[in-house]
Amino acid sequence: MLKYTIRRLLWMVPVLLAVTSVTFILMHLVPGGPWDREKTLPAQVVTNLNARYGLDLPLWHQYVRYLLNLLRGDLGVSYTFQDRNVTTILRQGLPVTATLGIVAFGWAMVLGISLGMAAALRRNSATDYFSVFFATMFASIPGFVLAIVLIIIFSVWLHLLPTSGWGSPKHLLMPALALGALPAALIARITRASVLEVLRQDYVRTAYAKGLMDRTIFYKHVLRNALIPVLSIAGPELAFLVTGSFIIEQVFSVPGIGRLFVQGVFARDYGLIMGSILFYTLIIALLNLVVDLAYAVVDPRIRYA
Amino acid sequence: MSSQSQPANAAFPAPVQVAARPARSLWRDAFGRLLRNRLALASGLVILVLSVLALFAPLVSPHDPIKQNLFAIQRSPSWDHWLGTDFLGRDVLARLIYGARTSLSVGLFTQLVVLSIGLPLGAAAGYLSSRWDNALMRFTDVMYAFPDLLLIILLRAILGGSIYMVFLAIGLVAWVNIARLVRGQVLSQKSGEYVTAARALGASGPYILARHILPNALGPVIVATTFLIPRAIFAEAALSYIGIGVKPPTPSWGSMIQDGFGVIFAAPYLVLFPAIAIAVVMMAFTFLGDGLRDALDPRLRGAEGRFR
């Protein structure tokens, strides 16, 4: 297991390197530069700025320099936020994006799994139909649309919640709801199907035949087996949540990393673009690894070599 | 062919009896199953109606979607403007109808980009040597490592310009899904007995691929493409929402939301209508995709955990 973990961590290096290179090339292909303003700066100023930030060097040289700095953990400077370097900016954005992602994921998992289970255990009941309806509907509505509907209901009509900003639980409520709805629906779907599948298994019938209590059967036999497929989509969903949050961050003006990326692209802020993409890529890769390892914990039959 | 085989049939009457059974193809069966799925059928109808509206927008639309009427700014829904007017006095209903043009064309034309890259590359990876396969798979690994909406934004910033570049930017990111799927399909079909039989009859590699393997792999590709349509529509709405989608004044649901967002307290309907439009279209394509999947491969229903 340790060997497997190390191998997976090592495999991240070439992937991150490839992502770095692709992003580097792409962002320099974006027309315009960081010094384009409404009012053009004097040519000498632009030359001096380029020299200051090493933008006058050939592209390959800039790239090598970036990689060398990256090895030292230095993500470079931002041209938009002159007072902080990219590492600091990302470090300030991380808790925001992470809080949003984790809260959204948390309620999505809790609601999704309980709805899915309730539906499966009371098949063809009102609970079942309600959760199927919920899941079918929210599985296809993007969080961004939901966010707008929530704002109209809770801010415009009911005057209960602020439309934007960050800092209090009130600010967190709508973004987390909007972000978590789609994963909640997908998790409910998978859980329901998976529980139904497990309930049909021979070992469950055997457990009943042995006269075990319903509760024991449910927790020891059904739940553990039914959660494996749920876990398998939980990883990609969490990654999707973290990255998908950037449009939600945009809607609610949440100062997370997603907004930084959008700002970076508009301002041709190369340091910010590279930093946020690398951050997202790393998060996705790590989450996938965590999920794969979690399999082995839930299901002792899975062994990684 | 039939004229040549007639003498043989005369000698063996049995096949004639078999042929008397009405011909039932896979596609016909699938279509029948799709028609029995009410949700998918309704979704198909919604898409059809929207497509007709979008196609005949100039005839259906009550107003010009771009013409500004500065004497009727931000009017609430009324008899003259059914869904009201926006901050430049443009008719919201007209912009919604023309916005359907944008959304649906992004949904469809993006798939042309996706299929024209994903099909050949995926098929090549599945059919050719393992070196090609490895190269493509490592490449798609990197693509999957990217947060896709962010990559689309970067590409969009590079490509700039017209709506065609929106198709291209989304397609250049989304083709990976189809390539992987086609590769998997080809790999699994390649070992089928009918492929061995075709090879034994002397058919060439490209012929087998085009005539035997790809048609058999088509079902999942159609389903996956249907699911990619709402994702492309969403990507365009998101791009237009942050201001780098289709260029104004071309109506797009995403940019309508952006335009109305600032006055959401004064005129919530300005963002509500386009938001509902996006949700309806995405739901319709997703339900249609669900229906197609069930229709094309009923076995998947239980295995993939479809709700019934």
mmCIF file of N, CA and C in Angstrom, chain B residues 19-106:
data_model
loop_
_atom_site.group_PDB
_atom_site.id
_atom_site.type_symbol
_atom_site.label_atom_id
_atom_site.label_comp_id
_atom_site.label_asym_id
_atom_site.label_seq_id
_atom_site.Cartn_x
_atom_site.Cartn_y
_atom_site.Cartn_z
ATOM 1 N N ALA B 19 -36.613 -15.801 -43.469
ATOM 2 C CA ALA B 19 -36.667 -14.443 -43.976
ATOM 3 C C ALA B 19 -38.071 -13.869 -43.895
ATOM 4 N N ALA B 20 -39.075 -14.729 -43.743
ATOM 5 C CA ALA B 20 -40.441 -14.235 -43.687
ATOM 6 C C ALA B 20 -40.722 -13.467 -42.403
ATOM 7 N N ARG B 21 -39.886 -13.686 -41.396
ATOM 8 C CA ARG B 21 -40.050 -12.948 -40.147
ATOM 9 C C ARG B 21 -39.762 -11.477 -40.421
ATOM 10 N N PRO B 22 -40.587 -10.548 -39.869
ATOM 11 C CA PRO B 22 -40.307 -9.127 -40.136
ATOM 12 C C PRO B 22 -38.924 -8.748 -39.642
ATOM 13 N N ALA B 23 -38.220 -7.948 -40.447
ATOM 14 C CA ALA B 23 -36.857 -7.572 -40.098
ATOM 15 C C ALA B 23 -36.866 -6.647 -38.888
ATOM 16 N N ARG B 24 -36.076 -6.969 -37.871
ATOM 17 C CA ARG B 24 -35.984 -6.091 -36.697
ATOM 18 C C ARG B 24 -34.527 -5.769 -36.492
ATOM 19 N N SER B 25 -34.188 -4.524 -36.694
ATOM 20 C CA SER B 25 -32.793 -4.156 -36.499
ATOM 21 C C SER B 25 -32.623 -3.654 -35.081
ATOM 22 N N LEU B 26 -31.371 -3.574 -34.665
ATOM 23 C CA LEU B 26 -31.037 -3.045 -33.340
ATOM 24 C C LEU B 26 -31.582 -1.635 -33.198
ATOM 25 N N TRP B 27 -31.428 -0.842 -34.275
ATOM 26 C CA TRP B 27 -31.798 0.567 -34.197
ATOM 27 C C TRP B 27 -33.293 0.738 -34.067
ATOM 28 N N ARG B 28 -34.010 -0.144 -34.805
ATOM 29 C CA ARG B 28 -35.454 -0.065 -34.763
ATOM 30 C C ARG B 28 -35.966 -0.411 -33.364
ATOM 31 N N ASP B 29 -35.393 -1.459 -32.791
ATOM 32 C CA ASP B 29 -35.761 -1.853 -31.426
ATOM 33 C C ASP B 29 -35.487 -0.720 -30.459
ATOM 34 N N ALA B 30 -34.304 -0.138 -30.613
ATOM 35 C CA ALA B 30 -33.901 0.932 -29.702
ATOM 36 C C ALA B 30 -34.856 2.109 -29.825
ATOM 37 N N PHE B 31 -35.235 2.422 -31.055
ATOM 38 C CA PHE B 31 -36.131 3.540 -31.281
ATOM 39 C C PHE B 31 -37.479 3.281 -30.613
ATOM 40 N N GLY B 32 -37.947 2.042 -30.732
ATOM 41 C CA GLY B 32 -39.201 1.672 -30.088
ATOM 42 C C GLY B 32 -39.130 1.850 -28.578
ATOM 43 N N ARG B 33 -38.004 1.419 -28.014
ATOM 44 C CA ARG B 33 -37.847 1.559 -26.559
ATOM 45 C C ARG B 33 -37.800 3.024 -26.155
ATOM 46 N N LEU B 34 -37.146 3.834 -27.001
ATOM 47 C CA LEU B 34 -37.033 5.251 -26.696
ATOM 48 C C LEU B 34 -38.414 5.906 -26.687
ATOM 49 N N LEU B 35 -39.264 5.496 -27.653
ATOM 50 C CA LEU B 35 -40.595 6.097 -27.749
ATOM 51 C C LEU B 35 -41.454 5.740 -26.544
ATOM 52 N N ARG B 36 -41.144 4.595 -25.923
ATOM 53 C CA ARG B 36 -41.948 4.198 -24.763
ATOM 54 C C ARG B 36 -41.505 4.911 -23.487
ATOM 55 N N ASN B 37 -40.326 5.571 -23.535
ATOM 56 C CA ASN B 37 -39.824 6.290 -22.369
ATOM 57 C C ASN B 37 -40.384 7.711 -22.396
ATOM 58 N N ARG B 38 -41.374 7.955 -21.530
ATOM 59 C CA ARG B 38 -42.106 9.218 -21.639
ATOM 60 C C ARG B 38 -41.241 10.440 -21.352
ATOM 61 N N LEU B 39 -40.356 10.307 -20.356
ATOM 62 C CA LEU B 39 -39.508 11.443 -20.000
ATOM 63 C C LEU B 39 -38.582 11.800 -21.174
ATOM 64 N N ALA B 40 -37.991 10.773 -21.777
ATOM 65 C CA ALA B 40 -37.089 11.011 -22.903
ATOM 66 C C ALA B 40 -37.857 11.585 -24.084
ATOM 67 N N LEU B 41 -39.071 11.066 -24.276
ATOM 68 C CA LEU B 41 -39.893 11.539 -25.385
ATOM 69 C C LEU B 41 -40.237 13.014 -25.205
ATOM 70 N N ALA B 42 -40.656 13.350 -23.986
ATOM 71 C CA ALA B 42 -40.978 14.752 -23.705
ATOM 72 C C ALA B 42 -39.751 15.638 -23.903
ATOM 73 N N SER B 43 -38.582 15.151 -23.456
ATOM 74 C CA SER B 43 -37.359 15.921 -23.629
ATOM 75 C C SER B 43 -37.044 16.134 -25.097
ATOM 76 N N GLY B 44 -37.237 15.054 -25.875
ATOM 77 C CA GLY B 44 -37.011 15.167 -27.304
ATOM 78 C C GLY B 44 -37.921 16.223 -27.913
ATOM 79 N N LEU B 45 -39.177 16.245 -27.454
ATOM 80 C CA LEU B 45 -40.125 17.241 -27.968
ATOM 81 C C LEU B 45 -39.687 18.663 -27.612
ATOM 82 N N VAL B 46 -39.252 18.833 -26.343
ATOM 83 C CA VAL B 46 -38.773 20.151 -25.911
ATOM 84 C C VAL B 46 -37.630 20.611 -26.823
ATOM 85 N N ILE B 47 -36.691 19.694 -27.072
ATOM 86 C CA ILE B 47 -35.544 20.037 -27.911
ATOM 87 C C ILE B 47 -36.006 20.381 -29.320
ATOM 88 N N LEU B 48 -36.975 19.591 -29.811
ATOM 89 C CA LEU B 48 -37.485 19.830 -31.158
ATOM 90 C C LEU B 48 -38.123 21.213 -31.268
ATOM 91 N N VAL B 49 -38.981 21.525 -30.278
ATOM 92 C CA VAL B 49 -39.659 22.829 -30.294
ATOM 93 C C VAL B 49 -38.640 23.967 -30.239
ATOM 94 N N LEU B 50 -37.672 23.814 -29.322
ATOM 95 C CA LEU B 50 -36.647 24.851 -29.195
ATOM 96 C C LEU B 50 -35.844 25.002 -30.487
ATOM 97 N N SER B 51 -35.554 23.850 -31.130
ATOM 98 C CA SER B 51 -34.787 23.916 -32.365
ATOM 99 C C SER B 51 -35.570 24.648 -33.436
ATOM 100 N N VAL B 52 -36.858 24.362 -33.508
ATOM 101 C CA VAL B 52 -37.689 25.042 -34.509
ATOM 102 C C VAL B 52 -37.711 26.542 -34.221
ATOM 103 N N LEU B 53 -37.906 26.903 -32.939
ATOM 104 C CA LEU B 53 -37.892 28.315 -32.558
ATOM 105 C C LEU B 53 -36.568 28.961 -32.950
ATOM 106 N N ALA B 54 -35.482 28.261 -32.660
ATOM 107 C CA ALA B 54 -34.162 28.822 -32.931
ATOM 108 C C ALA B 54 -33.946 28.977 -34.436
ATOM 109 N N LEU B 55 -34.372 27.940 -35.166
ATOM 110 C CA LEU B 55 -34.154 27.928 -36.618
ATOM 111 C C LEU B 55 -34.948 29.041 -37.284
ATOM 112 N N PHE B 56 -36.199 29.214 -36.847
ATOM 113 C CA PHE B 56 -37.048 30.221 -37.482
ATOM 114 C C PHE B 56 -37.157 31.474 -36.615
ATOM 115 N N ALA B 57 -36.100 31.744 -35.854
ATOM 116 C CA ALA B 57 -36.128 32.877 -34.929
ATOM 117 C C ALA B 57 -36.607 34.182 -35.578
ATOM 118 N N PRO B 58 -36.128 34.516 -36.784
ATOM 119 C CA PRO B 58 -36.571 35.792 -37.370
ATOM 120 C C PRO B 58 -38.084 35.846 -37.588
ATOM 121 N N LEU B 59 -38.702 34.671 -37.835
ATOM 122 C CA LEU B 59 -40.145 34.658 -38.075
ATOM 123 C C LEU B 59 -40.929 34.647 -36.766
ATOM 124 N N VAL B 60 -40.385 33.937 -35.761
ATOM 125 C CA VAL B 60 -41.123 33.730 -34.521
ATOM 126 C C VAL B 60 -40.954 34.901 -33.562
ATOM 127 N N SER B 61 -39.775 35.465 -33.561
ATOM 128 C CA SER B 61 -39.448 36.469 -32.561
ATOM 129 C C SER B 61 -40.321 37.711 -32.708
ATOM 130 N N PRO B 62 -40.866 38.187 -31.568
ATOM 131 C CA PRO B 62 -41.773 39.334 -31.638
ATOM 132 C C PRO B 62 -41.032 40.643 -31.933
ATOM 133 N N HIS B 63 -39.757 40.704 -31.585
ATOM 134 C CA HIS B 63 -38.999 41.936 -31.771
ATOM 135 C C HIS B 63 -37.619 41.608 -32.306
ATOM 136 N N ASP B 64 -36.876 42.646 -32.665
ATOM 137 C CA ASP B 64 -35.473 42.474 -33.015
ATOM 138 C C ASP B 64 -34.672 42.336 -31.721
ATOM 139 N N PRO B 65 -33.836 41.262 -31.584
ATOM 140 C CA PRO B 65 -33.165 41.031 -30.303
ATOM 141 C C PRO B 65 -32.056 42.031 -30.018
ATOM 142 N N ILE B 66 -31.617 42.755 -31.045
ATOM 143 C CA ILE B 66 -30.466 43.632 -30.852
ATOM 144 C C ILE B 66 -30.887 45.090 -30.783
ATOM 145 N N LYS B 67 -32.079 45.374 -31.364
ATOM 146 C CA LYS B 67 -32.518 46.760 -31.444
ATOM 147 C C LYS B 67 -32.800 47.313 -30.052
ATOM 148 N N GLN B 68 -32.157 48.446 -29.773
ATOM 149 C CA GLN B 68 -32.346 49.059 -28.464
ATOM 150 C C GLN B 68 -33.486 50.064 -28.535
ATOM 151 N N ASN B 69 -34.287 50.072 -27.465
ATOM 152 C CA ASN B 69 -35.337 51.073 -27.379
ATOM 153 C C ASN B 69 -35.124 51.825 -26.085
ATOM 154 N N LEU B 70 -34.419 52.948 -26.176
ATOM 155 C CA LEU B 70 -34.002 53.633 -24.960
ATOM 156 C C LEU B 70 -35.163 54.317 -24.261
ATOM 157 N N PHE B 71 -36.336 54.253 -24.888
ATOM 158 C CA PHE B 71 -37.515 54.803 -24.206
ATOM 159 C C PHE B 71 -38.262 53.736 -23.415
ATOM 160 N N ALA B 72 -37.799 52.489 -23.527
ATOM 161 C CA ALA B 72 -38.474 51.409 -22.793
ATOM 162 C C ALA B 72 -37.432 50.542 -22.107
ATOM 163 N N ILE B 73 -36.683 51.166 -21.198
ATOM 164 C CA ILE B 73 -35.603 50.450 -20.530
ATOM 165 C C ILE B 73 -36.127 49.704 -19.311
ATOM 166 N N GLN B 74 -35.705 48.428 -19.203
ATOM 167 C CA GLN B 74 -36.000 47.620 -18.021
ATOM 168 C C GLN B 74 -37.480 47.626 -17.651
ATOM 169 N N ARG B 75 -38.318 47.430 -18.677
ATOM 170 C CA ARG B 75 -39.757 47.355 -18.422
ATOM 171 C C ARG B 75 -40.107 45.958 -17.923
ATOM 172 N N SER B 76 -41.041 45.883 -16.997
ATOM 173 C CA SER B 76 -41.507 44.573 -16.542
ATOM 174 C C SER B 76 -42.310 43.926 -17.666
ATOM 175 N N PRO B 77 -42.526 42.612 -17.553
ATOM 176 C CA PRO B 77 -43.308 41.923 -18.580
ATOM 177 C C PRO B 77 -44.645 42.636 -18.838
ATOM 178 N N SER B 78 -44.991 42.788 -20.100
ATOM 179 C CA SER B 78 -46.223 43.484 -20.461
ATOM 180 C C SER B 78 -46.772 42.847 -21.738
ATOM 181 N N TRP B 79 -47.873 43.379 -22.228
ATOM 182 C CA TRP B 79 -48.491 42.821 -23.429
ATOM 183 C C TRP B 79 -47.562 42.990 -24.628
ATOM 184 N N ASP B 80 -46.893 44.119 -24.696
ATOM 185 C CA ASP B 80 -46.021 44.383 -25.831
ATOM 186 C C ASP B 80 -44.712 43.588 -25.716
ATOM 187 N N HIS B 81 -44.136 43.564 -24.507
ATOM 188 C CA HIS B 81 -42.910 42.794 -24.263
ATOM 189 C C HIS B 81 -43.244 41.719 -23.237
ATOM 190 N N TRP B 82 -43.546 40.513 -23.741
ATOM 191 C CA TRP B 82 -44.060 39.449 -22.863
ATOM 192 C C TRP B 82 -43.172 39.166 -21.674
ATOM 193 N N LEU B 83 -41.853 39.213 -21.905
ATOM 194 C CA LEU B 83 -40.936 38.920 -20.796
ATOM 195 C C LEU B 83 -40.173 40.174 -20.383
ATOM 196 N N GLY B 84 -40.665 41.338 -20.776
ATOM 197 C CA GLY B 84 -40.017 42.581 -20.368
ATOM 198 C C GLY B 84 -38.873 42.991 -21.288
ATOM 199 N N THR B 85 -38.176 44.051 -20.899
ATOM 200 C CA THR B 85 -37.031 44.522 -21.669
ATOM 201 C C THR B 85 -35.832 44.658 -20.744
ATOM 202 N N ASP B 86 -34.614 44.628 -21.353
ATOM 203 C CA ASP B 86 -33.407 44.674 -20.523
ATOM 204 C C ASP B 86 -32.893 46.112 -20.375
ATOM 205 N N PHE B 87 -31.666 46.250 -19.894
ATOM 206 C CA PHE B 87 -31.148 47.582 -19.553
ATOM 207 C C PHE B 87 -30.920 48.473 -20.769
ATOM 208 N N LEU B 88 -31.008 47.893 -21.967
ATOM 209 C CA LEU B 88 -30.894 48.725 -23.160
ATOM 210 C C LEU B 88 -32.229 48.786 -23.894
ATOM 211 N N GLY B 89 -33.280 48.312 -23.222
ATOM 212 C CA GLY B 89 -34.586 48.339 -23.851
ATOM 213 C C GLY B 89 -34.765 47.267 -24.912
ATOM 214 N N ARG B 90 -33.940 46.212 -24.851
ATOM 215 C CA ARG B 90 -34.100 45.131 -25.827
ATOM 216 C C ARG B 90 -35.107 44.114 -25.296
ATOM 217 N N ASP B 91 -35.879 43.528 -26.197
ATOM 218 C CA ASP B 91 -36.932 42.604 -25.797
ATOM 219 C C ASP B 91 -36.332 41.298 -25.274
ATOM 220 N N VAL B 92 -36.706 40.903 -24.059
ATOM 221 C CA VAL B 92 -36.106 39.727 -23.431
ATOM 222 C C VAL B 92 -36.523 38.437 -24.142
ATOM 223 N N LEU B 93 -37.806 38.362 -24.533
ATOM 224 C CA LEU B 93 -38.263 37.153 -25.217
ATOM 225 C C LEU B 93 -37.494 36.963 -26.524
ATOM 226 N N ALA B 94 -37.318 38.043 -27.270
ATOM 227 C CA ALA B 94 -36.575 37.953 -28.527
ATOM 228 C C ALA B 94 -35.147 37.491 -28.270
ATOM 229 N N ARG B 95 -34.543 38.030 -27.219
ATOM 230 C CA ARG B 95 -33.163 37.628 -26.914
ATOM 231 C C ARG B 95 -33.097 36.184 -26.445
ATOM 232 N N LEU B 96 -34.142 35.725 -25.749
ATOM 233 C CA LEU B 96 -34.173 34.320 -25.335
ATOM 234 C C LEU B 96 -34.248 33.414 -26.562
ATOM 235 N N ILE B 97 -35.117 33.783 -27.509
ATOM 236 C CA ILE B 97 -35.285 32.941 -28.700
ATOM 237 C C ILE B 97 -33.994 32.909 -29.518
ATOM 238 N N TYR B 98 -33.382 34.075 -29.708
ATOM 239 C CA TYR B 98 -32.116 34.091 -30.438
ATOM 240 C C TYR B 98 -30.994 33.447 -29.628
ATOM 241 N N GLY B 99 -31.113 33.551 -28.290
ATOM 242 C CA GLY B 99 -30.131 32.896 -27.436
ATOM 243 C C GLY B 99 -30.180 31.384 -27.591
ATOM 244 N N ALA B 100 -31.379 30.847 -27.865
ATOM 245 C CA ALA B 100 -31.505 29.406 -28.109
ATOM 246 C C ALA B 100 -30.671 29.022 -29.332
ATOM 247 N N ARG B 101 -30.636 29.906 -30.320
ATOM 248 C CA ARG B 101 -29.783 29.681 -31.488
ATOM 249 C C ARG B 101 -28.342 29.477 -31.062
ATOM 250 N N THR B 102 -27.862 30.404 -30.227
ATOM 251 C CA THR B 102 -26.476 30.319 -29.757
ATOM 252 C C THR B 102 -26.255 29.009 -29.000
ATOM 253 N N SER B 103 -27.112 28.758 -28.008
ATOM 254 C CA SER B 103 -26.904 27.591 -27.158
ATOM 255 C C SER B 103 -26.965 26.286 -27.947
ATOM 256 N N LEU B 104 -28.012 26.146 -28.772
ATOM 257 C CA LEU B 104 -28.165 24.885 -29.499
ATOM 258 C C LEU B 104 -27.050 24.707 -30.511
ATOM 259 N N SER B 105 -26.638 25.801 -31.164
ATOM 260 C CA SER B 105 -25.571 25.614 -32.145
ATOM 261 C C SER B 105 -24.260 25.279 -31.441
ATOM 262 N N VAL B 106 -24.032 25.851 -30.261
ATOM 263 C CA VAL B 106 -22.837 25.455 -29.518
ATOM 264 C C VAL B 106 -22.936 23.977 -29.158
#
